[in-house]
Amino acid sequence: MRPRPGRALIARSAARGAAIGATALALVLSLASSARASVVRDPACGDAVFVAGEGARRFRLPHTAIRAGSDSVWTTRGALVRGRDYLLDPLRGDLRVLAALAPGESLWVRACWLLDPPPQSFARQLYAPAPRQAPEGAPPPDTGAAAAIARPATGRDLGQAPGGAALAVSGNKTVAVEFGSSQDAALRQSLDLAVSGTLAPGVELTGVLTDRNLPLSAQGSTQDLQSLDRVLIELKAPHLAASLGDVPLTLTAGEFGRLDRRVQGVRGEWSQGGVRGSVAAASAQGEFHRMQFAGADGLQGPYTLTDREGGTGITIVAGSEAVTLDGAKLTRGEGADYVLDYERARLTFSNRRPITSASRITVEYQYALTRYKRNIAAASAGVERGAVSLFVSAITESDDRGRALDVTLDEADRRALAAAGDAAALAVGPGVTYGTGDYDSVRVAGDTLAYAYAGPDSGAFSVRFVRVAPGAGDYADSSIVAGRTTYRRVGAGRGSFVIGRARPRPEQRQLVALGVSAGRGALRLEGEGALSRRDLNTASVRDDADNVGGAGRLRLSLEGAAPLLPGRAGVQFAARSVEKRFASFATLERPFAEEDWGLPVGADLEHQKRGEASAWWRPAERAELRGEFAALSTADGFEGTRRRAEWTSDRWIMLRGSWLDAEGTLAARRHPDGGRRRAQFEAKRPGRVLTPSLRLEHDLRRTPSDFALTRDTGDEWAADLASGSAARWRWSTGFGERRDRHEAGAITVTRARVLRAGGETPAGRALGASAQLQRRIVRDEGSGARATSDLASARLRADQPKWGLSGEANVEVTGEAENRRVRALSFVGAGRGAYDALGNFVGTGDYDLVLTVSPELERFARVATSLRSGWRFGESDAWRGSRVEFALETEARRRGELRATDVLLSTGLALVDPALARGAIAQRLEAELAPGSRLAAMRLRAERRVNADRSYENFAQTTDQRTGSLRWRTRSGAAVVIESEGRVQWQRATQAFANGAAFSRAVVDQVAQSQLVWQPNSRVRASGTAEATWSRPLGQPRFTRTVRLGPDVGLAVGARGRIEAQVRRAFVTGPAAVSLLPSADPAGAPRWEASGRFDLRLHESTTFGLSAGVKERPGHRTLTTGRAEVRAFF
């Protein structure tokens, strides 16, 4: 078989490149070995490299106390001049660049510093005796001499800053106008401000304010505090603290008045002796909600979070969440316990926290407001005097009726809200509009009019839907098509949506709580009462008679030496009552507490009457026996009792045993009985060599139901063996089994077996490794179906700083899921689409691709691998910073079980395996040799990227990109730099539709570029660039030849200005250029491309900038862009 021309060309290019690269590498390594010399460097001198960001002009050096005259700063364009191009504060190490820096441009700084710098502040304090008091009627004594010297505690010179005062202020303010041929003129502004330091001894001030790309009001400022991206100002004193901006609002006293929110506003706290207090007023960033659910076997995520009505598509307020798993609070982070996508409200657990069907997950969070602006205020105070303490707190939260967010309310809407009262169904407006829409009208069940989904913009009606209580609607959500949720009719009283336009009801909630605690000897009494008011519609005076509710609790405890028994003992009696109308700002019960009473998950346990009696006995240290009896009555009519006992011991062997027995009835259900019986036993023997452990559990739950007797039984045992406390090598292994039986009319029995193993090498060594593995096998005993899920992580690390060698390898295996997605052709009208009827991209067609997202989840196993190794070498000025690095990253998401080949996914397998939902591979070999050399500064790079996406049911796309480049830089004296680069790139892309057209294209690009830079000083810089490109798709004999030529000029204008300009002219011959994937955007380089920038330093801390760009292509409209800005630094 004859080889393909494209592959032969690539093979020949790769062979030549490999030979040249090997020869150059051998030459460079031989030069490096000969260039090694024993150079003794001053430990108080060094270099620092910074990368300029957008608008970055100020940099903090890694050291303070810079020696005078030792600093030098330069960029790739040449050296900068102190006093004209940059300013340096040698005391604090603050560098401010006055010259213009492009984003991503590197800045080098070389300086020397004091190894042991002295303190930056010194306060001289003088003492003198206070003047004596003059007798009555006598003239005042002469205090002239003493007045000049004041005691620090009694007076000071107001013309001088107090001792210890030191503030550091930094930041910038920018106002700009953006314009262009394809956009309207827009006014932009940004502000970055940072303040830190002390105002006086013991008084600290910290502030951060960021405000970017926001419109200005007529007065030149943003509209409100929420318009700022980030603002935080904190003032701390010995007995006082105040915060402004993004602050946490937390109240912890008592149980009924607790509060934990992320808000934007002001907060103050004070404390003196036994008196404390706090006040806060803010705008709420979101609405609080708690969601609890059970996990799924082998599914680490993502789990979608919803609003309080069950709706999706919300945004989580960053940092507002609290996640617990089986009662344990988790930590956010990829290397920790979970990752939360705030924008899409999706929660994914790391493999450190295996998720099973027995996992109990609780998430408390705030989601972004979509109804009204919401304000919140809170105040609390407390007093402690000996054994007596008293606290009081008040909270109010209300929607601003005049500031609706996602809707516009007219007078008719306001009248409808006033008449609706608290009924959500009465606050729904008309939701059907005749005209182009997604729905058509149909007749069902005789003459009943309904609406059915017809496709994007393919129906005669635009229909909107509103969520109502489950079982109160006629429609249910179906899927997401083209980014919009679709709905289908399911019958009267069977859905959760009705047709209509939502009129959001403004709400208000208020709460006052008072608590007292007193003790005398072994006796202690604690009480708390609270009163709340919640108005579900402040726009209406109807239904306001049921807004007020109350709650109260009492607790009496006695603790002391146990009579007739060794150790100590105690008893406690508690009672609480929470009315159904009481509305707290935080949840009152722990997660999944309803299961301990035999209630289903989600049942209302907040509103209840409960009495408890408990006793405990500690016969010795670290040993305790506890018993409890409780009776419960909920607002929904459930009545039950609960008995519980627990024994813990942590002496020679760690023991924990617990027993729970609860039973109750819910008379409103057809099957009213509920209850729970649960027994647990845990034993662990910590040793110096081995640590064995054993865990047993039996759990039986019965829940009231209208449909069938519901019973869940779970039996589990697990045994583990781990290394002891004296072992340097840590390891553990374990095995467990769980059997679950679910009865709800039908009976389902599953058995799960889990095998665990892990280990870790001693810390602090040059070579380190760790690994964790868990395999879970779940078998359905009825059908015999079997499912396997794996969780694994491995890490290998090696460091040898003496030789400059480093390496790291990471592997992670987990199980995830995604919504099923379909890309389908949809007719959108003659000439209104970009595809033809077969799915071919034609630019102007009658069809478009429409994305449909199903609520059904598709599971897959995921493995991600990364390998990195590097060698840094070079001691001389020419070779310092030389490096050779290799990186490999792969990710495989497979339907079904993983294969061993997925750990190091090959490019060939990723491109052809249909069982891979997604595959991604990145390989990169890079070498930078002699970066400081004047004759041979080289950079070699070889890279390959492969991506395959088969996550759609009827569409697949793969891309394969290979690139090789060699860059050579020489310097002729201090003014001339020549840089040349050669690059070869091969790309292939394929697209395939099920029962449709397929597309495949491969493109080869060969690029040669050379640049000559002349910069005699920092005021003048000129360069010329020549670039030649040969491009063609495989199968086309002729190349598209493109030659781009043009100058780059930088010129100082006076002492304060600078002009930068770039012009490129492209000459194209041969066939027209084509893009790798079909696109409406033109391929190839523009014929003319130019950009320019003018910067003028108006003041030492103020600059003006004007930039513009233009692109011109034959047959297309010329595009122009521009920006004018004024920036002030402080």
PDB file of C-alpha atoms in Angstrom, residues 787-1018:
ATOM      1  CA  ALA A 787     -22.291  -2.545  38.435  1.00  0.00           C
ATOM      2  CA  THR A 788     -18.696  -1.695  39.318  1.00  0.00           C
ATOM      3  CA  SER A 789     -17.347   1.719  40.232  1.00  0.00           C
ATOM      4  CA  ASP A 790     -13.746   2.645  40.975  1.00  0.00           C
ATOM      5  CA  LEU A 791     -12.213   5.550  42.824  1.00  0.00           C
ATOM      6  CA  ALA A 792      -8.457   5.933  42.806  1.00  0.00           C
ATOM      7  CA  SER A 793      -5.714   8.502  43.091  1.00  0.00           C
ATOM      8  CA  ALA A 794      -1.956   8.147  42.850  1.00  0.00           C
ATOM      9  CA  ARG A 795       0.830  10.706  43.114  1.00  0.00           C
ATOM     10  CA  LEU A 796       4.535  10.319  42.503  1.00  0.00           C
ATOM     11  CA  ARG A 797       6.954  13.168  43.223  1.00  0.00           C
ATOM     12  CA  ALA A 798      10.696  13.452  42.738  1.00  0.00           C
ATOM     13  CA  ASP A 799      12.920  16.474  43.387  1.00  0.00           C
ATOM     14  CA  GLN A 800      16.669  16.851  43.205  1.00  0.00           C
ATOM     15  CA  PRO A 801      17.416  20.594  43.562  1.00  0.00           C
ATOM     16  CA  LYS A 802      21.161  20.010  43.506  1.00  0.00           C
ATOM     17  CA  TRP A 803      20.978  18.717  39.946  1.00  0.00           C
ATOM     18  CA  GLY A 804      17.994  20.848  38.913  1.00  0.00           C
ATOM     19  CA  LEU A 805      15.776  17.797  38.326  1.00  0.00           C
ATOM     20  CA  SER A 806      12.097  17.581  39.205  1.00  0.00           C
ATOM     21  CA  GLY A 807       9.196  15.374  38.247  1.00  0.00           C
ATOM     22  CA  GLU A 808       5.618  14.658  39.202  1.00  0.00           C
ATOM     23  CA  ALA A 809       2.923  12.165  38.158  1.00  0.00           C
ATOM     24  CA  ASN A 810      -0.753  12.219  39.158  1.00  0.00           C
ATOM     25  CA  VAL A 811      -3.614   9.854  38.377  1.00  0.00           C
ATOM     26  CA  GLU A 812      -7.235  10.287  39.457  1.00  0.00           C
ATOM     27  CA  VAL A 813     -10.130   7.885  38.817  1.00  0.00           C
ATOM     28  CA  THR A 814     -13.713   8.814  39.591  1.00  0.00           C
ATOM     29  CA  GLY A 815     -17.291   8.420  38.363  1.00  0.00           C
ATOM     30  CA  GLU A 816     -19.399  11.293  37.053  1.00  0.00           C
ATOM     31  CA  ALA A 817     -22.495  11.941  34.948  1.00  0.00           C
ATOM     32  CA  GLU A 818     -23.867  14.449  32.449  1.00  0.00           C
ATOM     33  CA  ASN A 819     -27.265  15.200  30.990  1.00  0.00           C
ATOM     34  CA  ARG A 820     -27.920  13.458  27.696  1.00  0.00           C
ATOM     35  CA  ARG A 821     -27.522  15.873  24.794  1.00  0.00           C
ATOM     36  CA  VAL A 822     -28.633  15.782  21.168  1.00  0.00           C
ATOM     37  CA  ARG A 823     -27.665  18.109  18.319  1.00  0.00           C
ATOM     38  CA  ALA A 824     -30.424  18.127  15.718  1.00  0.00           C
ATOM     39  CA  LEU A 825     -31.117  20.008  12.492  1.00  0.00           C
ATOM     40  CA  SER A 826     -34.083  22.336  12.747  1.00  0.00           C
ATOM     41  CA  PHE A 827     -35.722  24.242   9.882  1.00  0.00           C
ATOM     42  CA  VAL A 828     -35.518  27.972  10.642  1.00  0.00           C
ATOM     43  CA  GLY A 829     -36.628  29.459   7.323  1.00  0.00           C
ATOM     44  CA  ALA A 830     -35.264  30.107   3.881  1.00  0.00           C
ATOM     45  CA  GLY A 831     -31.790  31.643   4.144  1.00  0.00           C
ATOM     46  CA  ARG A 832     -32.010  32.117   7.918  1.00  0.00           C
ATOM     47  CA  GLY A 833     -29.706  29.237   8.887  1.00  0.00           C
ATOM     48  CA  ALA A 834     -26.155  28.086   8.226  1.00  0.00           C
ATOM     49  CA  TYR A 835     -26.682  24.392   7.289  1.00  0.00           C
ATOM     50  CA  ASP A 836     -28.389  22.451   4.542  1.00  0.00           C
ATOM     51  CA  ALA A 837     -30.845  19.586   5.031  1.00  0.00           C
ATOM     52  CA  LEU A 838     -27.993  17.023   5.276  1.00  0.00           C
ATOM     53  CA  GLY A 839     -26.125  18.893   8.014  1.00  0.00           C
ATOM     54  CA  ASN A 840     -23.439  20.397   5.781  1.00  0.00           C
ATOM     55  CA  PHE A 841     -22.212  23.842   6.735  1.00  0.00           C
ATOM     56  CA  VAL A 842     -22.997  26.142   3.808  1.00  0.00           C
ATOM     57  CA  GLY A 843     -22.950  29.556   5.486  1.00  0.00           C
ATOM     58  CA  THR A 844     -26.433  30.497   4.266  1.00  0.00           C
ATOM     59  CA  GLY A 845     -28.979  27.695   4.475  1.00  0.00           C
ATOM     60  CA  ASP A 846     -32.435  26.798   5.703  1.00  0.00           C
ATOM     61  CA  TYR A 847     -31.412  24.792   8.803  1.00  0.00           C
ATOM     62  CA  ASP A 848     -29.551  25.362  12.045  1.00  0.00           C
ATOM     63  CA  LEU A 849     -28.128  23.038  14.677  1.00  0.00           C
ATOM     64  CA  VAL A 850     -30.228  22.991  17.848  1.00  0.00           C
ATOM     65  CA  LEU A 851     -28.971  21.598  21.150  1.00  0.00           C
ATOM     66  CA  THR A 852     -31.437  19.517  23.181  1.00  0.00           C
ATOM     67  CA  VAL A 853     -30.544  18.652  26.788  1.00  0.00           C
ATOM     68  CA  SER A 854     -32.467  15.858  28.493  1.00  0.00           C
ATOM     69  CA  PRO A 855     -32.931  15.660  32.285  1.00  0.00           C
ATOM     70  CA  GLU A 856     -31.827  12.014  32.096  1.00  0.00           C
ATOM     71  CA  LEU A 857     -28.262  11.468  33.278  1.00  0.00           C
ATOM     72  CA  GLU A 858     -25.656   9.444  31.449  1.00  0.00           C
ATOM     73  CA  ARG A 859     -22.955   7.982  33.656  1.00  0.00           C
ATOM     74  CA  PHE A 860     -19.345   7.470  32.720  1.00  0.00           C
ATOM     75  CA  ALA A 861     -16.059   6.591  34.383  1.00  0.00           C
ATOM     76  CA  ARG A 862     -13.375   9.257  34.322  1.00  0.00           C
ATOM     77  CA  VAL A 863      -9.603   9.005  34.642  1.00  0.00           C
ATOM     78  CA  ALA A 864      -7.228  11.974  34.449  1.00  0.00           C
ATOM     79  CA  THR A 865      -3.446  11.607  34.285  1.00  0.00           C
ATOM     80  CA  SER A 866      -0.684  14.205  34.307  1.00  0.00           C
ATOM     81  CA  LEU A 867       3.064  13.693  33.998  1.00  0.00           C
ATOM     82  CA  ARG A 868       5.619  16.481  34.316  1.00  0.00           C
ATOM     83  CA  SER A 869       9.408  16.384  34.358  1.00  0.00           C
ATOM     84  CA  GLY A 870      12.010  19.079  34.062  1.00  0.00           C
ATOM     85  CA  TRP A 871      15.707  19.834  34.187  1.00  0.00           C
ATOM     86  CA  ARG A 872      17.011  23.320  34.959  1.00  0.00           C
ATOM     87  CA  PHE A 873      20.685  24.002  34.548  1.00  0.00           C
ATOM     88  CA  GLY A 874      23.224  26.718  33.843  1.00  0.00           C
ATOM     89  CA  GLU A 875      25.362  28.865  36.131  1.00  0.00           C
ATOM     90  CA  SER A 876      26.931  31.413  33.793  1.00  0.00           C
ATOM     91  CA  ASP A 877      25.165  34.529  32.577  1.00  0.00           C
ATOM     92  CA  ALA A 878      24.524  32.959  29.181  1.00  0.00           C
ATOM     93  CA  TRP A 879      23.198  29.617  30.404  1.00  0.00           C
ATOM     94  CA  ARG A 880      21.385  30.673  33.566  1.00  0.00           C
ATOM     95  CA  GLY A 881      17.689  29.816  33.221  1.00  0.00           C
ATOM     96  CA  SER A 882      18.154  27.021  30.677  1.00  0.00           C
ATOM     97  CA  ARG A 883      15.570  24.290  30.976  1.00  0.00           C
ATOM     98  CA  VAL A 884      14.196  21.139  29.378  1.00  0.00           C
ATOM     99  CA  GLU A 885      10.603  20.192  30.250  1.00  0.00           C
ATOM    100  CA  PHE A 886       8.189  17.466  29.249  1.00  0.00           C
ATOM    101  CA  ALA A 887       4.460  17.445  30.063  1.00  0.00           C
ATOM    102  CA  LEU A 888       1.717  14.921  29.339  1.00  0.00           C
ATOM    103  CA  GLU A 889      -1.935  15.339  30.272  1.00  0.00           C
ATOM    104  CA  THR A 890      -4.690  12.884  29.393  1.00  0.00           C
ATOM    105  CA  GLU A 891      -8.339  12.604  30.329  1.00  0.00           C
ATOM    106  CA  ALA A 892     -10.756   9.834  29.408  1.00  0.00           C
ATOM    107  CA  ARG A 893     -14.485   9.689  30.094  1.00  0.00           C
ATOM    108  CA  ARG A 894     -15.808   6.279  29.140  1.00  0.00           C
ATOM    109  CA  ARG A 895     -19.307   4.888  29.025  1.00  0.00           C
ATOM    110  CA  GLY A 896     -19.230   1.743  31.132  1.00  0.00           C
ATOM    111  CA  GLU A 897     -16.169   0.487  32.982  1.00  0.00           C
ATOM    112  CA  LEU A 898     -12.672   1.904  32.556  1.00  0.00           C
ATOM    113  CA  ARG A 899      -9.928   0.049  30.752  1.00  0.00           C
ATOM    114  CA  ALA A 900      -6.295  -0.162  31.747  1.00  0.00           C
ATOM    115  CA  THR A 901      -5.372   1.726  28.568  1.00  0.00           C
ATOM    116  CA  ASP A 902      -7.374   4.756  29.750  1.00  0.00           C
ATOM    117  CA  VAL A 903      -4.822   5.594  32.439  1.00  0.00           C
ATOM    118  CA  LEU A 904      -2.339   6.681  29.753  1.00  0.00           C
ATOM    119  CA  LEU A 905      -4.762   7.320  26.919  1.00  0.00           C
ATOM    120  CA  SER A 906      -3.143   6.974  23.502  1.00  0.00           C
ATOM    121  CA  THR A 907      -3.909   9.370  20.686  1.00  0.00           C
ATOM    122  CA  GLY A 908      -5.004   6.572  18.380  1.00  0.00           C
ATOM    123  CA  LEU A 909      -7.498   5.186  20.877  1.00  0.00           C
ATOM    124  CA  ALA A 910      -8.973   8.621  21.596  1.00  0.00           C
ATOM    125  CA  LEU A 911      -9.604   9.243  17.898  1.00  0.00           C
ATOM    126  CA  VAL A 912     -11.367   5.953  17.080  1.00  0.00           C
ATOM    127  CA  ASP A 913     -12.915   4.459  20.255  1.00  0.00           C
ATOM    128  CA  PRO A 914     -16.728   5.074  20.109  1.00  0.00           C
ATOM    129  CA  ALA A 915     -17.151   4.133  23.797  1.00  0.00           C
ATOM    130  CA  LEU A 916     -15.150   7.193  24.870  1.00  0.00           C
ATOM    131  CA  ALA A 917     -17.589   9.996  25.607  1.00  0.00           C
ATOM    132  CA  ARG A 918     -14.680  12.410  25.792  1.00  0.00           C
ATOM    133  CA  GLY A 919     -10.954  12.101  25.333  1.00  0.00           C
ATOM    134  CA  ALA A 920      -8.267  14.760  25.610  1.00  0.00           C
ATOM    135  CA  ILE A 921      -4.496  14.421  25.254  1.00  0.00           C
ATOM    136  CA  ALA A 922      -1.803  17.095  25.424  1.00  0.00           C
ATOM    137  CA  GLN A 923       1.869  16.229  24.868  1.00  0.00           C
ATOM    138  CA  ARG A 924       4.563  18.881  25.026  1.00  0.00           C
ATOM    139  CA  LEU A 925       8.366  18.786  24.911  1.00  0.00           C
ATOM    140  CA  GLU A 926      10.061  22.143  25.338  1.00  0.00           C
ATOM    141  CA  ALA A 927      13.659  23.249  25.711  1.00  0.00           C
ATOM    142  CA  GLU A 928      15.043  26.740  26.301  1.00  0.00           C
ATOM    143  CA  LEU A 929      18.789  26.864  25.944  1.00  0.00           C
ATOM    144  CA  ALA A 930      21.230  29.661  26.775  1.00  0.00           C
ATOM    145  CA  PRO A 931      18.570  32.376  27.167  1.00  0.00           C
ATOM    146  CA  GLY A 932      21.227  34.946  28.061  1.00  0.00           C
ATOM    147  CA  SER A 933      23.536  34.123  25.162  1.00  0.00           C
ATOM    148  CA  ARG A 934      24.237  36.807  22.583  1.00  0.00           C
ATOM    149  CA  LEU A 935      24.713  34.348  19.726  1.00  0.00           C
ATOM    150  CA  ALA A 936      22.599  31.271  20.347  1.00  0.00           C
ATOM    151  CA  ALA A 937      19.537  31.723  22.547  1.00  0.00           C
ATOM    152  CA  MET A 938      17.293  28.893  21.400  1.00  0.00           C
ATOM    153  CA  ARG A 939      13.848  27.592  22.141  1.00  0.00           C
ATOM    154  CA  LEU A 940      12.587  24.249  20.793  1.00  0.00           C
ATOM    155  CA  ARG A 941       9.008  23.105  21.160  1.00  0.00           C
ATOM    156  CA  ALA A 942       7.115  20.025  19.991  1.00  0.00           C
ATOM    157  CA  GLU A 943       3.453  19.664  20.895  1.00  0.00           C
ATOM    158  CA  ARG A 944       0.459  17.485  20.041  1.00  0.00           C
ATOM    159  CA  ARG A 945      -3.134  17.982  21.143  1.00  0.00           C
ATOM    160  CA  VAL A 946      -5.952  15.521  20.509  1.00  0.00           C
ATOM    161  CA  ASN A 947      -9.578  16.104  21.509  1.00  0.00           C
ATOM    162  CA  ALA A 948     -12.564  13.828  20.956  1.00  0.00           C
ATOM    163  CA  ASP A 949     -16.119  14.715  21.936  1.00  0.00           C
ATOM    164  CA  ARG A 950     -18.770  11.990  21.579  1.00  0.00           C
ATOM    165  CA  SER A 951     -20.936  13.125  24.487  1.00  0.00           C
ATOM    166  CA  TYR A 952     -23.835  13.870  22.103  1.00  0.00           C
ATOM    167  CA  GLU A 953     -26.065  10.955  21.172  1.00  0.00           C
ATOM    168  CA  ASN A 954     -26.002  11.747  17.444  1.00  0.00           C
ATOM    169  CA  PHE A 955     -22.905  13.879  16.911  1.00  0.00           C
ATOM    170  CA  ALA A 956     -19.146  13.404  17.282  1.00  0.00           C
ATOM    171  CA  GLN A 957     -16.161  15.656  16.651  1.00  0.00           C
ATOM    172  CA  THR A 958     -12.425  14.971  16.844  1.00  0.00           C
ATOM    173  CA  THR A 959      -9.433  17.254  16.336  1.00  0.00           C
ATOM    174  CA  ASP A 960      -5.743  16.383  16.064  1.00  0.00           C
ATOM    175  CA  GLN A 961      -3.131  19.150  16.097  1.00  0.00           C
ATOM    176  CA  ARG A 962       0.653  18.666  15.880  1.00  0.00           C
ATOM    177  CA  THR A 963       3.129  21.518  16.066  1.00  0.00           C
ATOM    178  CA  GLY A 964       6.899  21.778  15.981  1.00  0.00           C
ATOM    179  CA  SER A 965       8.871  25.015  16.251  1.00  0.00           C
ATOM    180  CA  LEU A 966      12.445  26.254  16.613  1.00  0.00           C
ATOM    181  CA  ARG A 967      13.309  29.818  17.608  1.00  0.00           C
ATOM    182  CA  TRP A 968      16.817  31.303  17.438  1.00  0.00           C
ATOM    183  CA  ARG A 969      17.733  34.689  18.917  1.00  0.00           C
ATOM    184  CA  THR A 970      21.026  36.557  18.512  1.00  0.00           C
ATOM    185  CA  ARG A 971      22.149  39.951  19.766  1.00  0.00           C
ATOM    186  CA  SER A 972      24.634  42.091  17.888  1.00  0.00           C
ATOM    187  CA  GLY A 973      25.871  44.493  20.522  1.00  0.00           C
ATOM    188  CA  ALA A 974      23.344  46.153  22.787  1.00  0.00           C
ATOM    189  CA  ALA A 975      21.159  47.678  20.060  1.00  0.00           C
ATOM    190  CA  VAL A 976      20.390  44.927  17.514  1.00  0.00           C
ATOM    191  CA  VAL A 977      18.473  41.697  18.085  1.00  0.00           C
ATOM    192  CA  ILE A 978      17.673  39.152  15.389  1.00  0.00           C
ATOM    193  CA  GLU A 979      15.045  36.521  16.083  1.00  0.00           C
ATOM    194  CA  SER A 980      14.058  33.770  13.664  1.00  0.00           C
ATOM    195  CA  GLU A 981      11.486  31.039  14.027  1.00  0.00           C
ATOM    196  CA  GLY A 982      10.396  28.074  11.950  1.00  0.00           C
ATOM    197  CA  ARG A 983       7.135  26.269  12.613  1.00  0.00           C
ATOM    198  CA  VAL A 984       5.342  23.284  11.089  1.00  0.00           C
ATOM    199  CA  GLN A 985       1.736  22.501  11.986  1.00  0.00           C
ATOM    200  CA  TRP A 986      -0.515  19.632  10.920  1.00  0.00           C
ATOM    201  CA  GLN A 987      -4.195  19.631  11.875  1.00  0.00           C
ATOM    202  CA  ARG A 988      -7.074  17.259  11.231  1.00  0.00           C
ATOM    203  CA  ALA A 989     -10.739  17.599  12.219  1.00  0.00           C
ATOM    204  CA  THR A 990     -13.711  15.286  11.709  1.00  0.00           C
ATOM    205  CA  GLN A 991     -17.422  15.739  12.342  1.00  0.00           C
ATOM    206  CA  ALA A 992     -20.097  13.074  12.039  1.00  0.00           C
ATOM    207  CA  PHE A 993     -23.883  13.112  12.410  1.00  0.00           C
ATOM    208  CA  ALA A 994     -25.913   9.969  12.966  1.00  0.00           C
ATOM    209  CA  ASN A 995     -27.796   9.299   9.703  1.00  0.00           C
ATOM    210  CA  GLY A 996     -26.374  12.524   8.306  1.00  0.00           C
ATOM    211  CA  ALA A 997     -23.427  14.041   6.531  1.00  0.00           C
ATOM    212  CA  ALA A 998     -19.839  13.536   7.687  1.00  0.00           C
ATOM    213  CA  PHE A 999     -17.011  16.034   7.383  1.00  0.00           C
ATOM    214  CA  SER A1000     -13.242  15.544   7.495  1.00  0.00           C
ATOM    215  CA  ARG A1001     -10.389  17.899   6.683  1.00  0.00           C
ATOM    216  CA  ALA A1002      -6.637  18.013   7.295  1.00  0.00           C
ATOM    217  CA  VAL A1003      -4.577  21.178   6.893  1.00  0.00           C
ATOM    218  CA  VAL A1004      -0.770  21.551   6.803  1.00  0.00           C
ATOM    219  CA  ASP A1005       0.858  24.896   7.651  1.00  0.00           C
ATOM    220  CA  GLN A1006       4.565  25.713   7.294  1.00  0.00           C
ATOM    221  CA  VAL A1007       5.686  29.040   8.699  1.00  0.00           C
ATOM    222  CA  ALA A1008       9.021  30.873   8.610  1.00  0.00           C
ATOM    223  CA  GLN A1009       9.352  34.164  10.459  1.00  0.00           C
ATOM    224  CA  SER A1010      12.219  36.551  11.084  1.00  0.00           C
ATOM    225  CA  GLN A1011      12.390  39.801  12.992  1.00  0.00           C
ATOM    226  CA  LEU A1012      15.141  42.404  13.159  1.00  0.00           C
ATOM    227  CA  VAL A1013      14.967  44.749  16.171  1.00  0.00           C
ATOM    228  CA  TRP A1014      17.047  47.905  16.504  1.00  0.00           C
ATOM    229  CA  GLN A1015      16.904  49.722  19.860  1.00  0.00           C
ATOM    230  CA  PRO A1016      19.838  52.041  20.511  1.00  0.00           C
ATOM    231  CA  ASN A1017      18.218  53.360  23.684  1.00  0.00           C
ATOM    232  CA  SER A1018      14.939  53.301  25.558  1.00  0.00           C
TER     233      SER A1018
END
